[in-house]
mmCIF file of C-alpha atoms in Angstrom:
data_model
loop_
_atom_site.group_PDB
_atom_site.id
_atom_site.type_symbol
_atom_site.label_atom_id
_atom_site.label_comp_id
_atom_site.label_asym_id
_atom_site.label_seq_id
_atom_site.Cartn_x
_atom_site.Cartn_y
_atom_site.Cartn_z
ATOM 1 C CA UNK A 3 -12.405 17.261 35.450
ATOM 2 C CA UNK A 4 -12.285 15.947 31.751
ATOM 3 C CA UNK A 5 -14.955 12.567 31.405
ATOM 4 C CA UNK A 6 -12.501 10.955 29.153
ATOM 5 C CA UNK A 7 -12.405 7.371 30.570
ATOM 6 C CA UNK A 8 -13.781 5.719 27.553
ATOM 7 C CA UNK A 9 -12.264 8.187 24.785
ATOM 8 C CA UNK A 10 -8.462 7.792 23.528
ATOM 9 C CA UNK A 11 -5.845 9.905 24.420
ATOM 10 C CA UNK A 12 -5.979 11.491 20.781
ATOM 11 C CA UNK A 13 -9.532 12.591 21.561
ATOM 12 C CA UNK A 14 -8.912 14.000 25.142
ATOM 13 C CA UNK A 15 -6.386 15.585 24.340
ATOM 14 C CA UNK A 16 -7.956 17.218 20.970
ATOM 15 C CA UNK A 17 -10.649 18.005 23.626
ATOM 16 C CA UNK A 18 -8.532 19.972 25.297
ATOM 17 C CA UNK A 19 -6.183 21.795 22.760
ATOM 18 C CA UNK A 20 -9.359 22.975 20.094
ATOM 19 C CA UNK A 21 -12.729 21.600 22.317
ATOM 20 C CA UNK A 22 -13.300 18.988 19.903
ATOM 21 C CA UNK A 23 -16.317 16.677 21.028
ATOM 22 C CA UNK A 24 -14.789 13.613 23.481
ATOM 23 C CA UNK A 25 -15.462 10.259 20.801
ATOM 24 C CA UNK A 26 -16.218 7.203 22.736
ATOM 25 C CA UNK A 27 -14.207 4.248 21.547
ATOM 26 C CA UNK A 28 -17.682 2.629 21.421
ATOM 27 C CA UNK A 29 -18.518 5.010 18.729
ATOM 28 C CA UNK A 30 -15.861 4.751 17.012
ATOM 29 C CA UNK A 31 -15.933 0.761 16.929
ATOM 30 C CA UNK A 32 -19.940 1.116 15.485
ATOM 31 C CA UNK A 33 -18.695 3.506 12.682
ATOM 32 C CA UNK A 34 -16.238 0.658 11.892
ATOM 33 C CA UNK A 35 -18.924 -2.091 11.926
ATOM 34 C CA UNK A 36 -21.178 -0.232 9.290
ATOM 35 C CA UNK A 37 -18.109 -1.488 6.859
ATOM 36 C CA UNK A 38 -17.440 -4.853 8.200
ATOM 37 C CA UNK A 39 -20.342 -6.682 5.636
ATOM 38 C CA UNK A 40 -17.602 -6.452 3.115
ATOM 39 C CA UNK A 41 -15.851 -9.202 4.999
ATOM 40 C CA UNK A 42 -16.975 -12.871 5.050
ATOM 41 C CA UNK A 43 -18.488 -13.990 8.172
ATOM 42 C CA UNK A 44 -15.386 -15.323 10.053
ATOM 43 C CA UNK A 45 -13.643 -12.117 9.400
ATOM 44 C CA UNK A 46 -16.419 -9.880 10.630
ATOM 45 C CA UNK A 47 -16.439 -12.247 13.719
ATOM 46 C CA UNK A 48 -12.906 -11.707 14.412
ATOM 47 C CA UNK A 49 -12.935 -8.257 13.551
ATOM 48 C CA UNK A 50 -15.872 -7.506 15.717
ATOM 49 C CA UNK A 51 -13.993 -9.366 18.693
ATOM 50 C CA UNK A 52 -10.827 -6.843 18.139
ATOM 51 C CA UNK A 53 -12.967 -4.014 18.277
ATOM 52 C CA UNK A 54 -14.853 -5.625 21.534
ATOM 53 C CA UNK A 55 -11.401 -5.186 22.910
ATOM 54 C CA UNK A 56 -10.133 -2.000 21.521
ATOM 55 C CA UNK A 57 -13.841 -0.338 23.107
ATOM 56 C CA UNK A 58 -12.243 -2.438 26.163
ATOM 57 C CA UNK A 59 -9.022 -1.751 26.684
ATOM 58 C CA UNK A 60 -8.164 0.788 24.392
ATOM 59 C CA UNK A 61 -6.187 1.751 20.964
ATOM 60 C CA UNK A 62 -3.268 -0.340 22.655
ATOM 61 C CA UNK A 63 -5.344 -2.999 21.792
ATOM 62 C CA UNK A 64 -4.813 -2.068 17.963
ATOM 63 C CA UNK A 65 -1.104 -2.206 17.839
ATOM 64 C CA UNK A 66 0.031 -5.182 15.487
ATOM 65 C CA UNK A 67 2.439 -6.555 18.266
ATOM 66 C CA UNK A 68 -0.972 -7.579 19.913
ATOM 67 C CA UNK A 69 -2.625 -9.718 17.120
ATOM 68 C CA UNK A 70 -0.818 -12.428 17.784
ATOM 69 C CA UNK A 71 -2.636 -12.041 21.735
ATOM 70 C CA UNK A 72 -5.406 -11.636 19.814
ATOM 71 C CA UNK A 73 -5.484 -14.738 17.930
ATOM 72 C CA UNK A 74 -4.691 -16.800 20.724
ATOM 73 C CA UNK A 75 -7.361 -15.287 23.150
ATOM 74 C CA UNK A 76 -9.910 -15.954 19.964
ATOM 75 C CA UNK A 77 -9.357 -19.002 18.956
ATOM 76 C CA UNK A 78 -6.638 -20.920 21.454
ATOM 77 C CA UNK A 79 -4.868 -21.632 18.675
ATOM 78 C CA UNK A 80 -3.063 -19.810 15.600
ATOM 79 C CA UNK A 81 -3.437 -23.106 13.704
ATOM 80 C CA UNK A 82 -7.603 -22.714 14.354
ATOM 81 C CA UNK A 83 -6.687 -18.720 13.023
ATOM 82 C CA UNK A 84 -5.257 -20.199 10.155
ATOM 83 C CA UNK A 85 -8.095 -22.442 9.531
ATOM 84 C CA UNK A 86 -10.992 -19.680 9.791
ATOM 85 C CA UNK A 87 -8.679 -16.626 8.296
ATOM 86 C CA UNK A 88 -6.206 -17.595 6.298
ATOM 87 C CA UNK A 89 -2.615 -17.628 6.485
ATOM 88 C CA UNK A 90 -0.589 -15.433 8.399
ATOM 89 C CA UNK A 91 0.263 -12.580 6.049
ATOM 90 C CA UNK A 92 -3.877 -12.542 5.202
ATOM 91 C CA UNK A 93 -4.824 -12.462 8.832
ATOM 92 C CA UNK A 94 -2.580 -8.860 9.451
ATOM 93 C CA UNK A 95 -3.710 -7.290 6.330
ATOM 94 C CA UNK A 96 -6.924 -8.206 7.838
ATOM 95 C CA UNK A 97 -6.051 -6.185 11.258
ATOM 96 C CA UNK A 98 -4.073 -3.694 9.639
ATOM 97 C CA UNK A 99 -6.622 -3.069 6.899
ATOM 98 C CA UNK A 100 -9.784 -2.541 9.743
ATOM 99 C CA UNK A 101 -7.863 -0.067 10.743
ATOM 100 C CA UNK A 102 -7.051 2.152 8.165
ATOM 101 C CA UNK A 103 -11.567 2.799 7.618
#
């Protein structure tokens, strides 16, 4: 019916309600990777592997009770997040902030 698979929910269903174009997450993650040179490199690497997941998975995959997941999956560790991020509060500005480009 609708080829939605690799769109969010918002998009489908904005699709459907006003026949908006579908947006494929993988889209969206590029548009979000034109920005990420204001980061230093072990932020853009992390950042690129959350949107590697969110073009994955899905926008679940953006909800802040998954960074710590995220972290783990990354780098094994949170101490090795800490050493290549920054401390805690840094590292979910750092999430949250992707996010709101």
């Amino acid at each position: 019916m609708i080829h939605g698979e690799q769109s969010d929910l918002f998009d489908v269903l904005a699709h459907i309600a006003y026949s908006a174009p579908l947006v494929a997450r993988a889209h969206r993650a590029q548009a979000v990777q034109i920005d990420l040179a204001t980061y230093n490199p072990a932020q853009q690497d992390f950042l690129r592997f959350v949107l590697d997941q969110y073009v994955r998975t899905g926008s679940d995959e953006l909800d802040t009770s998954k960074l710590s997941g995220l972290l783990h999956l990354k780098y094994d560790a949170l101490a090795d997040a800490r050493a290549a991020l920054g401390d805690v509060p840094a590292i979910r500005q750092l999430f949250i902030g992707m996010q709101e480009r």
